[in-house]
CSV table of C-alpha atoms in Angstrom, one decimal:
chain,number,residue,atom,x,y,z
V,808,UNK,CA,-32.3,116.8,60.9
V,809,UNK,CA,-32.0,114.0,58.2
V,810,UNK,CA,-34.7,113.6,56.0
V,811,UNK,CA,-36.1,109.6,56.5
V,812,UNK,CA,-36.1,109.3,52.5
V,813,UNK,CA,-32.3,110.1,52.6
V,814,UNK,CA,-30.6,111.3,50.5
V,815,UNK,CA,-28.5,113.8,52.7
V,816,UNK,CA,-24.5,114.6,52.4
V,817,UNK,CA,-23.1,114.2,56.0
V,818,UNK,CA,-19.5,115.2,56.4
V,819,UNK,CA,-17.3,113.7,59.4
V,820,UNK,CA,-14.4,114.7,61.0
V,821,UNK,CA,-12.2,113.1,63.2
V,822,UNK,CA,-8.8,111.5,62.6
V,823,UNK,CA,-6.8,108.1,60.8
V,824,UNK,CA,-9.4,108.0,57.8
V,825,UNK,CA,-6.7,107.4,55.5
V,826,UNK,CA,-5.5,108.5,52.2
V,827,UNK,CA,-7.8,109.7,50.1
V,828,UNK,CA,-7.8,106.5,48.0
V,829,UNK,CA,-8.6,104.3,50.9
V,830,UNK,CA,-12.1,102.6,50.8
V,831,UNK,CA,-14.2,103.8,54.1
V,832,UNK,CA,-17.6,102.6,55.2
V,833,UNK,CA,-19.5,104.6,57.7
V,834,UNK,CA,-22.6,103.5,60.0
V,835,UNK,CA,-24.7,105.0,62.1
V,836,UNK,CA,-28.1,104.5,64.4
V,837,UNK,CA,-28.9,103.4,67.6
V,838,UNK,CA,-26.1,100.2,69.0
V,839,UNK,CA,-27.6,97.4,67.8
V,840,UNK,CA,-27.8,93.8,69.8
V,841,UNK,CA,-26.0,95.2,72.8
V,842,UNK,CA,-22.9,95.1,70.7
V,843,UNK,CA,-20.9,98.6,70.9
V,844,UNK,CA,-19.5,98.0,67.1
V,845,UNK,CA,-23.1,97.8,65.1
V,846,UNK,CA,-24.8,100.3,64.0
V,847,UNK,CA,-28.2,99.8,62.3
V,848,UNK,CA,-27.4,102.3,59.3
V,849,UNK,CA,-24.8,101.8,56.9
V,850,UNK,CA,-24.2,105.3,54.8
V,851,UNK,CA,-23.6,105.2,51.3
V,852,UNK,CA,-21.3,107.3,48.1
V,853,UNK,CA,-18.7,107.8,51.3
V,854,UNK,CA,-15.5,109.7,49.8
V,855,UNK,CA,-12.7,111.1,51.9
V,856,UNK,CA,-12.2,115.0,51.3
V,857,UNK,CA,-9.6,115.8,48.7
V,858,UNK,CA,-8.2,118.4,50.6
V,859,UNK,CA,-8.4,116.7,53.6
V,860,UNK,CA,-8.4,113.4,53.8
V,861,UNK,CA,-7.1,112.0,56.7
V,862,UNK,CA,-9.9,114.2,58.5
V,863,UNK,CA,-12.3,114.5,56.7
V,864,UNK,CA,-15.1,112.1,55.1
V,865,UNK,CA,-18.4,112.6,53.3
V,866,UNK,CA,-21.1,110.2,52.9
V,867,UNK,CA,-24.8,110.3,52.2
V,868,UNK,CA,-27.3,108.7,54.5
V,869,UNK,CA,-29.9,106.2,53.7
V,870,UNK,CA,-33.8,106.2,54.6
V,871,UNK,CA,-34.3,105.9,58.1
V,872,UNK,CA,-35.8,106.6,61.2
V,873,UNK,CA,-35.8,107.4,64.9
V,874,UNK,CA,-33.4,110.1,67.1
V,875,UNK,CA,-29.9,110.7,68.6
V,876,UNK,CA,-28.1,108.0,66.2
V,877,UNK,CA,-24.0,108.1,66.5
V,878,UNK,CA,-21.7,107.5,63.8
V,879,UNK,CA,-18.5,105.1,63.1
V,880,UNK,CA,-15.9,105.1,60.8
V,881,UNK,CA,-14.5,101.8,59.2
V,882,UNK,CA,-11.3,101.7,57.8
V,883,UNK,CA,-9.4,98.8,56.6
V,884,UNK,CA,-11.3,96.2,59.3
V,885,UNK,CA,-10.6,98.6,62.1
V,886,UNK,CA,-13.5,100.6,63.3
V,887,UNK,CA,-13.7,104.1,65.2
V,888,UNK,CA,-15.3,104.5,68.2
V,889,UNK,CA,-19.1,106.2,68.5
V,890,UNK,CA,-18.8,110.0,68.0
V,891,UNK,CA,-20.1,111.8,70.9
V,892,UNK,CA,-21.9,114.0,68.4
V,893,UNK,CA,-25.6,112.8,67.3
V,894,UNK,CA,-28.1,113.4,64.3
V,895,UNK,CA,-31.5,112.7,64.4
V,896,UNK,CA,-33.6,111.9,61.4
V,897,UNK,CA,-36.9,114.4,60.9
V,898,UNK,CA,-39.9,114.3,63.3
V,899,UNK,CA,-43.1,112.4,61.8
V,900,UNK,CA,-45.5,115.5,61.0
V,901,UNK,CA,-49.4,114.5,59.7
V,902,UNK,CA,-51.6,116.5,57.6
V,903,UNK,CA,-54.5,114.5,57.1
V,904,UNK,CA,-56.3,110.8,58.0
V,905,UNK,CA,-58.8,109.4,55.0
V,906,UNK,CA,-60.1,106.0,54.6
V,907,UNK,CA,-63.2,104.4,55.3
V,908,UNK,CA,-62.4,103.6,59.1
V,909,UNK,CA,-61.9,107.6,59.3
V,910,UNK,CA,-65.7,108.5,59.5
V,911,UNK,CA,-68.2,106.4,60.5
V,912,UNK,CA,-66.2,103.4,61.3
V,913,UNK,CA,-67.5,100.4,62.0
V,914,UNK,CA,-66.9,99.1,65.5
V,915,UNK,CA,-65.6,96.3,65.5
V,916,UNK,CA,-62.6,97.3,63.5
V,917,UNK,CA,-60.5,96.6,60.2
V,918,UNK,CA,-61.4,98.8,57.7
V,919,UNK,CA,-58.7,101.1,56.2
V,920,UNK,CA,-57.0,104.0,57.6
V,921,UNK,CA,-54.5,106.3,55.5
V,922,UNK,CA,-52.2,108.9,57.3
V,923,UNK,CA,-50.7,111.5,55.3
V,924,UNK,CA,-47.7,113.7,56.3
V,925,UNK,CA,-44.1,114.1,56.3
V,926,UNK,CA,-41.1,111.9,57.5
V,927,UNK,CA,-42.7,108.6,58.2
V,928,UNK,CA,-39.5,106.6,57.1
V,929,UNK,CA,-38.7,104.1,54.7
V,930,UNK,CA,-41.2,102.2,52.3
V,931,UNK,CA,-42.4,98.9,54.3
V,932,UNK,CA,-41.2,95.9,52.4
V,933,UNK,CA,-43.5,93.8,50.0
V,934,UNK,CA,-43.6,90.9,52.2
V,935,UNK,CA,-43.9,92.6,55.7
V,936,UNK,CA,-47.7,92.7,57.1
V,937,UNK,CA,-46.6,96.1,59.1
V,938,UNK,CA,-43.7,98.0,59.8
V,939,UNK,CA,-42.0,97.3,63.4
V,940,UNK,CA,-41.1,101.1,63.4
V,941,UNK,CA,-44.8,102.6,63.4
V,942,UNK,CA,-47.1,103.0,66.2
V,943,UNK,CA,-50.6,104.5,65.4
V,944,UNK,CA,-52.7,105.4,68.7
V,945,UNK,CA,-56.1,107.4,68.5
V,946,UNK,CA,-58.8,108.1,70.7
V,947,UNK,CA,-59.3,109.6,74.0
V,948,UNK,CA,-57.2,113.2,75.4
V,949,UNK,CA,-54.3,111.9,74.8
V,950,UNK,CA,-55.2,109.9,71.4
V,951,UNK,CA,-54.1,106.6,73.4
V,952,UNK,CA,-56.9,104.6,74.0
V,953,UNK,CA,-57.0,102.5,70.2
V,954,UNK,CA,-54.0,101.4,68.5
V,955,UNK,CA,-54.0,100.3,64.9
V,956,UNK,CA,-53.2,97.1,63.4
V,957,UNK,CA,-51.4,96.0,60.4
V,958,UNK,CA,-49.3,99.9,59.4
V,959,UNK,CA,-47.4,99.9,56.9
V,960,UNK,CA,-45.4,103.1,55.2
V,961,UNK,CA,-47.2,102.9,51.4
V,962,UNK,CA,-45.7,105.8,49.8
V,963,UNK,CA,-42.6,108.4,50.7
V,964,UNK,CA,-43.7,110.3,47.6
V,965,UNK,CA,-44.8,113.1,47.1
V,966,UNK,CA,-46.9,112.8,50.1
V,967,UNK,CA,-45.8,109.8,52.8
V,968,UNK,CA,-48.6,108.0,53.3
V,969,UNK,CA,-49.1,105.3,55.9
V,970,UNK,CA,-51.9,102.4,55.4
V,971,UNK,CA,-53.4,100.6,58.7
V,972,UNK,CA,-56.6,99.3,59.8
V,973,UNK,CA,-59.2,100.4,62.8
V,974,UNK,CA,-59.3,98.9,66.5
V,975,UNK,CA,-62.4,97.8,67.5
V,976,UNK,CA,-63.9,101.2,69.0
V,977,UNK,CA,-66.5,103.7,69.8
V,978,UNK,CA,-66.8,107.2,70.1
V,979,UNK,CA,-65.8,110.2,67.9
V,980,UNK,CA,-63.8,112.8,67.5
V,981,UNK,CA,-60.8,111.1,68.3
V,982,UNK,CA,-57.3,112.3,67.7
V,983,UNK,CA,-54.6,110.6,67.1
V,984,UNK,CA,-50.6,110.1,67.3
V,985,UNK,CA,-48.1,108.7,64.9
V,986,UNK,CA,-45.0,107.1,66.5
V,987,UNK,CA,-41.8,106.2,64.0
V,988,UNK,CA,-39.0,104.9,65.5
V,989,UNK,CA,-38.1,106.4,69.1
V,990,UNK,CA,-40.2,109.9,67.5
V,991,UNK,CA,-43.5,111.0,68.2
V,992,UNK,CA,-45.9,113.3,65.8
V,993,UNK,CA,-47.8,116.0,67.4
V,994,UNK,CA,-51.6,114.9,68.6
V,995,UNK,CA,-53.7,115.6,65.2
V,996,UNK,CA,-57.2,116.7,65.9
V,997,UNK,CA,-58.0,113.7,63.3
V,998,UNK,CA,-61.7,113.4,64.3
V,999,UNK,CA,-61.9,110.1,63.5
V,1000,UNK,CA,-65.3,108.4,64.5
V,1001,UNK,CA,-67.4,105.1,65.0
V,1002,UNK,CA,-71.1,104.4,63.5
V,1003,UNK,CA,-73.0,105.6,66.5
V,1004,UNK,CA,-75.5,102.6,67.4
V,1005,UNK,CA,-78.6,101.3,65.6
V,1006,UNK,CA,-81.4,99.8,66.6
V,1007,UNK,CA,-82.9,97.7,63.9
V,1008,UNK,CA,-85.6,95.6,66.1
V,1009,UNK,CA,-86.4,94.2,69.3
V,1010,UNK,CA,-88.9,91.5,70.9
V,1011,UNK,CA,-91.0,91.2,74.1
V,1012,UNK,CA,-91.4,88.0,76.0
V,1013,UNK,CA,-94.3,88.0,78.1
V,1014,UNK,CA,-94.1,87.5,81.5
């Protein structure tokens, strides 16, 4: 699996890559717009093998996420076809949830929540409000019933952290689930909870 910092060497083999001092570009990731020729992941450093090259490429991958990506060779304009091999970048893995809107929440929502782990995928740009590649669900057996607004991937290092804000909500104990990309984390036993209720008056109307 490919870490979703990057930062991996990959090495291809196939055939027609050229001599060795022929420029190559190699992408990978899920087909992209319908079109067969797109990938979403364009590799980087990509040499051809000195002892080998006509057969033989290595390149190292970019941050990233999601599962089963296949990978294309470039060579002067003309591109390969998908490689029936796949790779997968690493499975999201938590290890904690902090913030305010961990404990004691309030119930109508917005106040911070921070998940901690492993392999959450690139840094969320400056500009973005949220990532399009994170889901954050909690609540209920199967830590469905809320999702999270506004999740965004904050840090990649040395902790990933991911930064979102409460669904309105009730209830505690609730666990939760971190999706990235077409990947799924293990239910965390996160205990997250709402303020339970209050009652801070009341009147009586007479009959």
């Amino acid at each position: 699996f490919l870490a979703t910092k990057g930062g991996d060497r990959v090495t291809l083999t196939g055939t027609s890559f050229g001599p060795a001092d022929t420029p190559v570009n190699v992408h990978y990731g899920p087909e992209l717009q319908g079109d067969a020729r797109l990938r979403r992941y364009t590799a980087v450093e990509c040499i051809h093998d000195v002892n080998e090259p006509h057969s033989k490429v290595e390149c190292v991958s970019v941050a990233g996420v999601g599962a089963a990506h296949t990978w294309m060779v470039e060579v002067d304009s003309q591109i390969s076809p998908a490689s029936s091999d796949t790779t997968s970048y690493k499975t999201p893995l938590v290890t904690d949830v902090r913030g305010v809107g961990a404990m004691d929440a309030h119930t109508q929502g917005g106040q911070s929540l921070i998940i901690v782990g492993e392999s959450f995928g690139p840094l969320t740009s400056g500009d973005a409000s949220s990532s399009p590649d994170l889901v954050v669900t909690y609540g209920g057996a199967a830590g469905l019933t809320y999702t999270a607004t506004s999740c965004r991937v904050t840090s990649i290092s040395p902790q990933a952290q991911i930064s979102c804000l409460t669904s309105p909500g009730i209830g505690k104990g609730h666990a939760l689930l971190l999706g990235v990309g077409s990947q799924t984390s293990g239910l965390y036993d996160a205990g997250i909870g709402y303020s339970r209720p209050v009652v801070s008056g009341y009147t009586v109307k007479g009959a």
